Amino acid sequence: MTRPEFLEAVLLIVEAHSGSVTSGMRSRARNTAVGGHPRSRHLTGYALDVVLDVMDDTHITAFIDALRGVGALGINEGDHVHVQPLGPWGRPT
């Protein structure tokens, strides 16, 4: 999945699920400042952090299920959902 394909697919789902992107592509300095992993997908633009207007289990599960349908992985981090592409066999890229 190309970066534009990833972003387009995920942003449509974010909009459909009443969400907001709170973090996208990061510089190395910003990634370090927020405690991001040194090899974070945010550094390449292949990760987004999303907050839904309603962050309950039902809404988060529906959002994550929709992401899987377009080849993306959603990880519930508690205060946001981290989103990145899925690779072959359903593993994170």
PDB file of N, CA and C in Angstrom:
ATOM      1  N   MET A   1       0.856  -1.169   0.000  1.00  0.00           N
ATOM      2  CA  MET A   1       0.000   0.000   0.000  1.00  0.00           C
ATOM      3  C   MET A   1       0.905   1.236   0.000  1.00  0.00           C
ATOM      4  N   THR A   2       0.666   2.139  -0.941  1.00  0.00           N
ATOM      5  CA  THR A   2       1.448   3.372  -0.961  1.00  0.00           C
ATOM      6  C   THR A   2       0.994   4.297   0.154  1.00  0.00           C
ATOM      7  N   ARG A   3       1.836   5.262   0.467  1.00  0.00           N
ATOM      8  CA  ARG A   3       1.466   6.219   1.517  1.00  0.00           C
ATOM      9  C   ARG A   3       0.189   6.973   1.153  1.00  0.00           C
ATOM     10  N   PRO A   4       0.035   7.490  -0.091  1.00  0.00           N
ATOM     11  CA  PRO A   4      -1.229   8.165  -0.420  1.00  0.00           C
ATOM     12  C   PRO A   4      -2.440   7.243  -0.304  1.00  0.00           C
ATOM     13  N   GLU A   5      -2.298   5.983  -0.697  1.00  0.00           N
ATOM     14  CA  GLU A   5      -3.413   5.037  -0.566  1.00  0.00           C
ATOM     15  C   GLU A   5      -3.754   4.804   0.899  1.00  0.00           C
ATOM     16  N   PHE A   6      -2.733   4.638   1.715  1.00  0.00           N
ATOM     17  CA  PHE A   6      -2.941   4.454   3.153  1.00  0.00           C
ATOM     18  C   PHE A   6      -3.668   5.649   3.751  1.00  0.00           C
ATOM     19  N   LEU A   7      -3.156   6.838   3.468  1.00  0.00           N
ATOM     20  CA  LEU A   7      -3.753   8.049   4.048  1.00  0.00           C
ATOM     21  C   LEU A   7      -5.186   8.249   3.583  1.00  0.00           C
ATOM     22  N   GLU A   8      -5.440   8.067   2.301  1.00  0.00           N
ATOM     23  CA  GLU A   8      -6.793   8.263   1.788  1.00  0.00           C
ATOM     24  C   GLU A   8      -7.775   7.292   2.432  1.00  0.00           C
ATOM     25  N   ALA A   9      -7.406   6.016   2.487  1.00  0.00           N
ATOM     26  CA  ALA A   9      -8.290   5.014   3.067  1.00  0.00           C
ATOM     27  C   ALA A   9      -8.562   5.285   4.538  1.00  0.00           C
ATOM     28  N   VAL A  10      -7.515   5.588   5.287  1.00  0.00           N
ATOM     29  CA  VAL A  10      -7.671   5.801   6.728  1.00  0.00           C
ATOM     30  C   VAL A  10      -8.445   7.089   7.010  1.00  0.00           C
ATOM     31  N   LEU A  11      -8.163   8.142   6.282  1.00  0.00           N
ATOM     32  CA  LEU A  11      -8.864   9.402   6.541  1.00  0.00           C
ATOM     33  C   LEU A  11     -10.358   9.292   6.258  1.00  0.00           C
ATOM     34  N   LEU A  12     -10.755   8.504   5.271  1.00  0.00           N
ATOM     35  CA  LEU A  12     -12.182   8.283   5.029  1.00  0.00           C
ATOM     36  C   LEU A  12     -12.834   7.575   6.211  1.00  0.00           C
ATOM     37  N   ILE A  13     -12.125   6.619   6.791  1.00  0.00           N
ATOM     38  CA  ILE A  13     -12.655   5.897   7.958  1.00  0.00           C
ATOM     39  C   ILE A  13     -12.691   6.802   9.184  1.00  0.00           C
ATOM     40  N   VAL A  14     -11.651   7.605   9.361  1.00  0.00           N
ATOM     41  CA  VAL A  14     -11.635   8.558  10.481  1.00  0.00           C
ATOM     42  C   VAL A  14     -12.851   9.475  10.400  1.00  0.00           C
ATOM     43  N   GLU A  15     -13.110   9.993   9.215  1.00  0.00           N
ATOM     44  CA  GLU A  15     -14.260  10.886   9.024  1.00  0.00           C
ATOM     45  C   GLU A  15     -15.577  10.157   9.293  1.00  0.00           C
ATOM     46  N   ALA A  16     -15.715   8.945   8.782  1.00  0.00           N
ATOM     47  CA  ALA A  16     -16.954   8.176   8.956  1.00  0.00           C
ATOM     48  C   ALA A  16     -17.218   7.820  10.417  1.00  0.00           C
ATOM     49  N   HIS A  17     -16.153   7.754  11.218  1.00  0.00           N
ATOM     50  CA  HIS A  17     -16.288   7.373  12.627  1.00  0.00           C
ATOM     51  C   HIS A  17     -16.132   8.571  13.570  1.00  0.00           C
ATOM     52  N   SER A  18     -16.300   9.774  13.032  1.00  0.00           N
ATOM     53  CA  SER A  18     -16.237  11.003  13.842  1.00  0.00           C
ATOM     54  C   SER A  18     -14.949  11.068  14.657  1.00  0.00           C
ATOM     55  N   GLY A  19     -13.837  11.011  13.956  1.00  0.00           N
ATOM     56  CA  GLY A  19     -12.546  11.065  14.622  1.00  0.00           C
ATOM     57  C   GLY A  19     -11.712  12.239  14.165  1.00  0.00           C
ATOM     58  N   SER A  20     -10.611  12.441  14.856  1.00  0.00           N
ATOM     59  CA  SER A  20      -9.644  13.488  14.536  1.00  0.00           C
ATOM     60  C   SER A  20      -8.252  12.899  14.582  1.00  0.00           C
ATOM     61  N   VAL A  21      -7.436  13.275  13.602  1.00  0.00           N
ATOM     62  CA  VAL A  21      -6.035  12.861  13.604  1.00  0.00           C
ATOM     63  C   VAL A  21      -5.282  13.811  14.527  1.00  0.00           C
ATOM     64  N   THR A  22      -4.610  13.247  15.524  1.00  0.00           N
ATOM     65  CA  THR A  22      -3.873  14.069  16.483  1.00  0.00           C
ATOM     66  C   THR A  22      -2.374  14.030  16.257  1.00  0.00           C
ATOM     67  N   SER A  23      -1.914  13.058  15.469  1.00  0.00           N
ATOM     68  CA  SER A  23      -0.494  12.989  15.127  1.00  0.00           C
ATOM     69  C   SER A  23      -0.359  12.245  13.816  1.00  0.00           C
ATOM     70  N   GLY A  24       0.495  12.754  12.958  1.00  0.00           N
ATOM     71  CA  GLY A  24       0.762  12.113  11.675  1.00  0.00           C
ATOM     72  C   GLY A  24       2.254  11.930  11.520  1.00  0.00           C
ATOM     73  N   MET A  25       2.778  12.450  10.434  1.00  0.00           N
ATOM     74  CA  MET A  25       4.213  12.348  10.189  1.00  0.00           C
ATOM     75  C   MET A  25       4.955  13.223  11.194  1.00  0.00           C
ATOM     76  N   ARG A  26       6.026  12.665  11.747  1.00  0.00           N
ATOM     77  CA  ARG A  26       6.809  13.380  12.756  1.00  0.00           C
ATOM     78  C   ARG A  26       8.268  13.505  12.319  1.00  0.00           C
ATOM     79  N   SER A  27       8.895  14.584  12.746  1.00  0.00           N
ATOM     80  CA  SER A  27      10.349  14.687  12.614  1.00  0.00           C
ATOM     81  C   SER A  27      10.966  13.800  13.696  1.00  0.00           C
ATOM     82  N   ARG A  28      12.236  13.488  13.547  1.00  0.00           N
ATOM     83  CA  ARG A  28      12.912  12.687  14.582  1.00  0.00           C
ATOM     84  C   ARG A  28      12.881  13.392  15.934  1.00  0.00           C
ATOM     85  N   ALA A  29      13.077  14.720  15.917  1.00  0.00           N
ATOM     86  CA  ALA A  29      13.073  15.474  17.171  1.00  0.00           C
ATOM     87  C   ALA A  29      11.705  15.394  17.847  1.00  0.00           C
ATOM     88  N   ARG A  30      10.636  15.565  17.075  1.00  0.00           N
ATOM     89  CA  ARG A  30       9.281  15.506  17.649  1.00  0.00           C
ATOM     90  C   ARG A  30       8.986  14.096  18.156  1.00  0.00           C
ATOM     91  N   ASN A  31       9.382  13.103  17.376  1.00  0.00           N
ATOM     92  CA  ASN A  31       9.148  11.720  17.780  1.00  0.00           C
ATOM     93  C   ASN A  31       9.838  11.425  19.109  1.00  0.00           C
ATOM     94  N   THR A  32      11.067  11.881  19.261  1.00  0.00           N
ATOM     95  CA  THR A  32      11.793  11.694  20.519  1.00  0.00           C
ATOM     96  C   THR A  32      11.100  12.433  21.654  1.00  0.00           C
ATOM     97  N   ALA A  33      10.664  13.657  21.377  1.00  0.00           N
ATOM     98  CA  ALA A  33      10.023  14.482  22.414  1.00  0.00           C
ATOM     99  C   ALA A  33       8.746  13.849  22.951  1.00  0.00           C
ATOM    100  N   VAL A  34       7.994  13.130  22.094  1.00  0.00           N
ATOM    101  CA  VAL A  34       6.749  12.510  22.551  1.00  0.00           C
ATOM    102  C   VAL A  34       6.947  11.066  23.003  1.00  0.00           C
ATOM    103  N   GLY A  35       8.205  10.615  23.037  1.00  0.00           N
ATOM    104  CA  GLY A  35       8.494   9.266  23.509  1.00  0.00           C
ATOM    105  C   GLY A  35       8.212   8.185  22.486  1.00  0.00           C
ATOM    106  N   GLY A  36       8.228   8.547  21.192  1.00  0.00           N
ATOM    107  CA  GLY A  36       7.977   7.580  20.135  1.00  0.00           C
ATOM    108  C   GLY A  36       9.120   6.593  19.964  1.00  0.00           C
ATOM    109  N   HIS A  37       8.786   5.453  19.416  1.00  0.00           N
ATOM    110  CA  HIS A  37       9.788   4.418  19.148  1.00  0.00           C
ATOM    111  C   HIS A  37      10.783   4.947  18.123  1.00  0.00           C
ATOM    112  N   PRO A  38      12.068   4.635  18.259  1.00  0.00           N
ATOM    113  CA  PRO A  38      13.075   5.136  17.316  1.00  0.00           C
ATOM    114  C   PRO A  38      12.817   4.738  15.858  1.00  0.00           C
ATOM    115  N   ARG A  39      12.079   3.647  15.641  1.00  0.00           N
ATOM    116  CA  ARG A  39      11.732   3.231  14.277  1.00  0.00           C
ATOM    117  C   ARG A  39      10.240   3.411  14.002  1.00  0.00           C
ATOM    118  N   SER A  40       9.632   4.378  14.662  1.00  0.00           N
ATOM    119  CA  SER A  40       8.197   4.634  14.529  1.00  0.00           C
ATOM    120  C   SER A  40       7.797   4.846  13.074  1.00  0.00           C
ATOM    121  N   ARG A  41       6.652   4.291  12.711  1.00  0.00           N
ATOM    122  CA  ARG A  41       6.097   4.512  11.369  1.00  0.00           C
ATOM    123  C   ARG A  41       5.700   5.972  11.171  1.00  0.00           C
ATOM    124  N   HIS A  42       5.568   6.729  12.241  1.00  0.00           N
ATOM    125  CA  HIS A  42       5.280   8.167  12.130  1.00  0.00           C
ATOM    126  C   HIS A  42       6.405   8.892  11.390  1.00  0.00           C
ATOM    127  N   LEU A  43       7.609   8.367  11.482  1.00  0.00           N
ATOM    128  CA  LEU A  43       8.763   9.008  10.836  1.00  0.00           C
ATOM    129  C   LEU A  43       8.683   8.950   9.317  1.00  0.00           C
ATOM    130  N   THR A  44       7.931   7.999   8.792  1.00  0.00           N
ATOM    131  CA  THR A  44       7.810   7.835   7.343  1.00  0.00           C
ATOM    132  C   THR A  44       6.434   8.248   6.813  1.00  0.00           C
ATOM    133  N   GLY A  45       5.548   8.689   7.701  1.00  0.00           N
ATOM    134  CA  GLY A  45       4.207   9.066   7.275  1.00  0.00           C
ATOM    135  C   GLY A  45       3.264   7.885   7.131  1.00  0.00           C
ATOM    136  N   TYR A  46       3.674   6.727   7.632  1.00  0.00           N
ATOM    137  CA  TYR A  46       2.839   5.538   7.566  1.00  0.00           C
ATOM    138  C   TYR A  46       2.194   5.213   8.910  1.00  0.00           C
ATOM    139  N   ALA A  47       1.925   6.235   9.712  1.00  0.00           N
ATOM    140  CA  ALA A  47       1.205   6.035  10.968  1.00  0.00           C
ATOM    141  C   ALA A  47       0.463   7.313  11.317  1.00  0.00           C
ATOM    142  N   LEU A  48      -0.683   7.117  11.924  1.00  0.00           N
ATOM    143  CA  LEU A  48      -1.504   8.227  12.421  1.00  0.00           C
ATOM    144  C   LEU A  48      -1.995   7.866  13.807  1.00  0.00           C
ATOM    145  N   ASP A  49      -2.171   8.864  14.645  1.00  0.00           N
ATOM    146  CA  ASP A  49      -2.860   8.674  15.919  1.00  0.00           C
ATOM    147  C   ASP A  49      -4.209   9.368  15.787  1.00  0.00           C
ATOM    148  N   VAL A  50      -5.246   8.682  16.226  1.00  0.00           N
ATOM    149  CA  VAL A  50      -6.620   9.154  16.031  1.00  0.00           C
ATOM    150  C   VAL A  50      -7.359   9.143  17.360  1.00  0.00           C
ATOM    151  N   VAL A  51      -8.139  10.183  17.588  1.00  0.00           N
ATOM    152  CA  VAL A  51      -9.060  10.249  18.720  1.00  0.00           C
ATOM    153  C   VAL A  51     -10.468  10.315  18.140  1.00  0.00           C
ATOM    154  N   LEU A  52     -11.337   9.434  18.627  1.00  0.00           N
ATOM    155  CA  LEU A  52     -12.738   9.457  18.223  1.00  0.00           C
ATOM    156  C   LEU A  52     -13.511  10.371  19.149  1.00  0.00           C
ATOM    157  N   ASP A  53     -14.585  10.963  18.636  1.00  0.00           N
ATOM    158  CA  ASP A  53     -15.412  11.828  19.491  1.00  0.00           C
ATOM    159  C   ASP A  53     -15.937  11.055  20.699  1.00  0.00           C
ATOM    160  N   VAL A  54     -16.230   9.772  20.512  1.00  0.00           N
ATOM    161  CA  VAL A  54     -16.661   8.897  21.601  1.00  0.00           C
ATOM    162  C   VAL A  54     -15.661   7.760  21.690  1.00  0.00           C
ATOM    163  N   MET A  55     -14.858   7.783  22.741  1.00  0.00           N
ATOM    164  CA  MET A  55     -13.791   6.784  22.915  1.00  0.00           C
ATOM    165  C   MET A  55     -14.243   5.674  23.863  1.00  0.00           C
ATOM    166  N   ASP A  56     -15.341   4.988  23.507  1.00  0.00           N
ATOM    167  CA  ASP A  56     -15.750   3.832  24.302  1.00  0.00           C
ATOM    168  C   ASP A  56     -15.445   2.558  23.520  1.00  0.00           C
ATOM    169  N   ASP A  57     -15.572   1.412  24.173  1.00  0.00           N
ATOM    170  CA  ASP A  57     -15.202   0.142  23.544  1.00  0.00           C
ATOM    171  C   ASP A  57     -15.962  -0.116  22.245  1.00  0.00           C
ATOM    172  N   THR A  58     -17.241   0.204  22.225  1.00  0.00           N
ATOM    173  CA  THR A  58     -18.055  -0.053  21.031  1.00  0.00           C
ATOM    174  C   THR A  58     -17.549   0.741  19.835  1.00  0.00           C
ATOM    175  N   HIS A  59     -17.295   2.029  20.025  1.00  0.00           N
ATOM    176  CA  HIS A  59     -16.841   2.877  18.923  1.00  0.00           C
ATOM    177  C   HIS A  59     -15.412   2.533  18.489  1.00  0.00           C
ATOM    178  N   ILE A  60     -14.563   2.254  19.455  1.00  0.00           N
ATOM    179  CA  ILE A  60     -13.179   1.904  19.121  1.00  0.00           C
ATOM    180  C   ILE A  60     -13.133   0.582  18.351  1.00  0.00           C
ATOM    181  N   THR A  61     -13.906  -0.402  18.788  1.00  0.00           N
ATOM    182  CA  THR A  61     -13.937  -1.699  18.099  1.00  0.00           C
ATOM    183  C   THR A  61     -14.443  -1.545  16.670  1.00  0.00           C
ATOM    184  N   ALA A  62     -15.497  -0.762  16.478  1.00  0.00           N
ATOM    185  CA  ALA A  62     -16.032  -0.541  15.131  1.00  0.00           C
ATOM    186  C   ALA A  62     -15.001   0.156  14.244  1.00  0.00           C
ATOM    187  N   PHE A  63     -14.286   1.117  14.806  1.00  0.00           N
ATOM    188  CA  PHE A  63     -13.252   1.839  14.066  1.00  0.00           C
ATOM    189  C   PHE A  63     -12.121   0.890  13.663  1.00  0.00           C
ATOM    190  N   ILE A  64     -11.642   0.095  14.603  1.00  0.00           N
ATOM    191  CA  ILE A  64     -10.550  -0.839  14.328  1.00  0.00           C
ATOM    192  C   ILE A  64     -10.980  -1.886  13.303  1.00  0.00           C
ATOM    193  N   ASP A  65     -12.204  -2.359  13.398  1.00  0.00           N
ATOM    194  CA  ASP A  65     -12.717  -3.324  12.416  1.00  0.00           C
ATOM    195  C   ASP A  65     -12.751  -2.708  11.019  1.00  0.00           C
ATOM    196  N   ALA A  66     -13.163  -1.459  10.914  1.00  0.00           N
ATOM    197  CA  ALA A  66     -13.208  -0.774   9.617  1.00  0.00           C
ATOM    198  C   ALA A  66     -11.793  -0.613   9.052  1.00  0.00           C
ATOM    199  N   LEU A  67     -10.836  -0.331   9.908  1.00  0.00           N
ATOM    200  CA  LEU A  67      -9.449  -0.200   9.457  1.00  0.00           C
ATOM    201  C   LEU A  67      -8.938  -1.508   8.856  1.00  0.00           C
ATOM    202  N   ARG A  68      -9.235  -2.625   9.514  1.00  0.00           N
ATOM    203  CA  ARG A  68      -8.802  -3.927   9.006  1.00  0.00           C
ATOM    204  C   ARG A  68      -9.327  -4.179   7.596  1.00  0.00           C
ATOM    205  N   GLY A  69     -10.531  -3.661   7.328  1.00  0.00           N
ATOM    206  CA  GLY A  69     -11.143  -3.848   6.022  1.00  0.00           C
ATOM    207  C   GLY A  69     -10.385  -3.177   4.887  1.00  0.00           C
ATOM    208  N   VAL A  70      -9.538  -2.195   5.207  1.00  0.00           N
ATOM    209  CA  VAL A  70      -8.740  -1.520   4.175  1.00  0.00           C
ATOM    210  C   VAL A  70      -7.250  -1.837   4.320  1.00  0.00           C
ATOM    211  N   GLY A  71      -6.937  -2.837   5.120  1.00  0.00           N
ATOM    212  CA  GLY A  71      -5.543  -3.250   5.260  1.00  0.00           C
ATOM    213  C   GLY A  71      -4.738  -2.430   6.243  1.00  0.00           C
ATOM    214  N   ALA A  72      -5.412  -1.886   7.247  1.00  0.00           N
ATOM    215  CA  ALA A  72      -4.717  -1.098   8.269  1.00  0.00           C
ATOM    216  C   ALA A  72      -4.951  -1.718   9.640  1.00  0.00           C
ATOM    217  N   LEU A  73      -4.021  -1.476  10.520  1.00  0.00           N
ATOM    218  CA  LEU A  73      -4.069  -1.977  11.891  1.00  0.00           C
ATOM    219  C   LEU A  73      -4.372  -0.818  12.824  1.00  0.00           C
ATOM    220  N   GLY A  74      -5.307  -1.011  13.730  1.00  0.00           N
ATOM    221  CA  GLY A  74      -5.586  -0.036  14.773  1.00  0.00           C
ATOM    222  C   GLY A  74      -5.218  -0.624  16.119  1.00  0.00           C
ATOM    223  N   ILE A  75      -4.448   0.118  16.895  1.00  0.00           N
ATOM    224  CA  ILE A  75      -4.040  -0.326  18.222  1.00  0.00           C
ATOM    225  C   ILE A  75      -4.604   0.668  19.234  1.00  0.00           C
ATOM    226  N   ASN A  76      -5.465   0.182  20.118  1.00  0.00           N
ATOM    227  CA  ASN A  76      -6.058   1.034  21.140  1.00  0.00           C
ATOM    228  C   ASN A  76      -4.996   1.349  22.190  1.00  0.00           C
ATOM    229  N   GLU A  77      -4.583   2.602  22.241  1.00  0.00           N
ATOM    230  CA  GLU A  77      -3.556   3.042  23.196  1.00  0.00           C
ATOM    231  C   GLU A  77      -4.185   3.694  24.438  1.00  0.00           C
ATOM    232  N   GLY A  78      -5.506   3.587  24.566  1.00  0.00           N
ATOM    233  CA  GLY A  78      -6.191   4.156  25.725  1.00  0.00           C
ATOM    234  C   GLY A  78      -6.753   5.528  25.432  1.00  0.00           C
ATOM    235  N   ASP A  79      -5.878   6.500  25.210  1.00  0.00           N
ATOM    236  CA  ASP A  79      -6.351   7.864  24.929  1.00  0.00           C
ATOM    237  C   ASP A  79      -6.383   8.169  23.434  1.00  0.00           C
ATOM    238  N   HIS A  80      -5.939   7.218  22.599  1.00  0.00           N
ATOM    239  CA  HIS A  80      -5.986   7.370  21.147  1.00  0.00           C
ATOM    240  C   HIS A  80      -5.827   5.990  20.507  1.00  0.00           C
ATOM    241  N   VAL A  81      -6.085   5.932  19.206  1.00  0.00           N
ATOM    242  CA  VAL A  81      -5.870   4.708  18.450  1.00  0.00           C
ATOM    243  C   VAL A  81      -4.712   4.963  17.492  1.00  0.00           C
ATOM    244  N   HIS A  82      -3.669   4.153  17.601  1.00  0.00           N
ATOM    245  CA  HIS A  82      -2.535   4.233  16.685  1.00  0.00           C
ATOM    246  C   HIS A  82      -2.905   3.417  15.451  1.00  0.00           C
ATOM    247  N   VAL A  83      -2.675   3.991  14.249  1.00  0.00           N
ATOM    248  CA  VAL A  83      -3.053   3.341  12.993  1.00  0.00           C
ATOM    249  C   VAL A  83      -1.824   3.225  12.102  1.00  0.00           C
ATOM    250  N   GLN A  84      -1.609   2.032  11.537  1.00  0.00           N
ATOM    251  CA  GLN A  84      -0.537   1.827  10.572  1.00  0.00           C
ATOM    252  C   GLN A  84      -0.963   0.709   9.627  1.00  0.00           C
ATOM    253  N   PRO A  85      -0.297   0.581   8.477  1.00  0.00           N
ATOM    254  CA  PRO A  85      -0.680  -0.464   7.524  1.00  0.00           C
ATOM    255  C   PRO A  85      -0.408  -1.866   8.064  1.00  0.00           C
ATOM    256  N   LEU A  86      -1.212  -2.802   7.585  1.00  0.00           N
ATOM    257  CA  LEU A  86      -0.942  -4.213   7.821  1.00  0.00           C
ATOM    258  C   LEU A  86      -0.115  -4.739   6.665  1.00  0.00           C
ATOM    259  N   GLY A  87       0.801  -5.619   6.970  1.00  0.00           N
ATOM    260  CA  GLY A  87       1.592  -6.251   5.923  1.00  0.00           C
ATOM    261  C   GLY A  87       1.000  -7.600   5.574  1.00  0.00           C
ATOM    262  N   PRO A  88       1.752  -8.407   4.849  1.00  0.00           N
ATOM    263  CA  PRO A  88       1.285  -9.752   4.515  1.00  0.00           C
ATOM    264  C   PRO A  88       0.948 -10.560   5.781  1.00  0.00           C
ATOM    265  N   TRP A  89      -0.028 -11.410   5.671  1.00  0.00           N
ATOM    266  CA  TRP A  89      -0.461 -12.266   6.772  1.00  0.00           C
ATOM    267  C   TRP A  89      -1.011 -11.497   7.959  1.00  0.00           C
ATOM    268  N   GLY A  90      -1.435 -10.253   7.743  1.00  0.00           N
ATOM    269  CA  GLY A  90      -2.079  -9.490   8.804  1.00  0.00           C
ATOM    270  C   GLY A  90      -1.171  -8.945   9.861  1.00  0.00           C
ATOM    271  N   ARG A  91       0.131  -8.953   9.595  1.00  0.00           N
ATOM    272  CA  ARG A  91       1.088  -8.423  10.573  1.00  0.00           C
ATOM    273  C   ARG A  91       1.358  -6.948  10.305  1.00  0.00           C
ATOM    274  N   PRO A  92       1.681  -6.164  11.337  1.00  0.00           N
ATOM    275  CA  PRO A  92       2.042  -4.769  11.109  1.00  0.00           C
ATOM    276  C   PRO A  92       3.276  -4.667  10.222  1.00  0.00           C
ATOM    277  N   THR A  93       3.308  -3.647   9.391  1.00  0.00           N
ATOM    278  CA  THR A  93       4.480  -3.431   8.550  1.00  0.00           C
ATOM    279  C   THR A  93       5.511  -2.638   9.304  1.00  0.00           C
TER     280      THR A  93
END
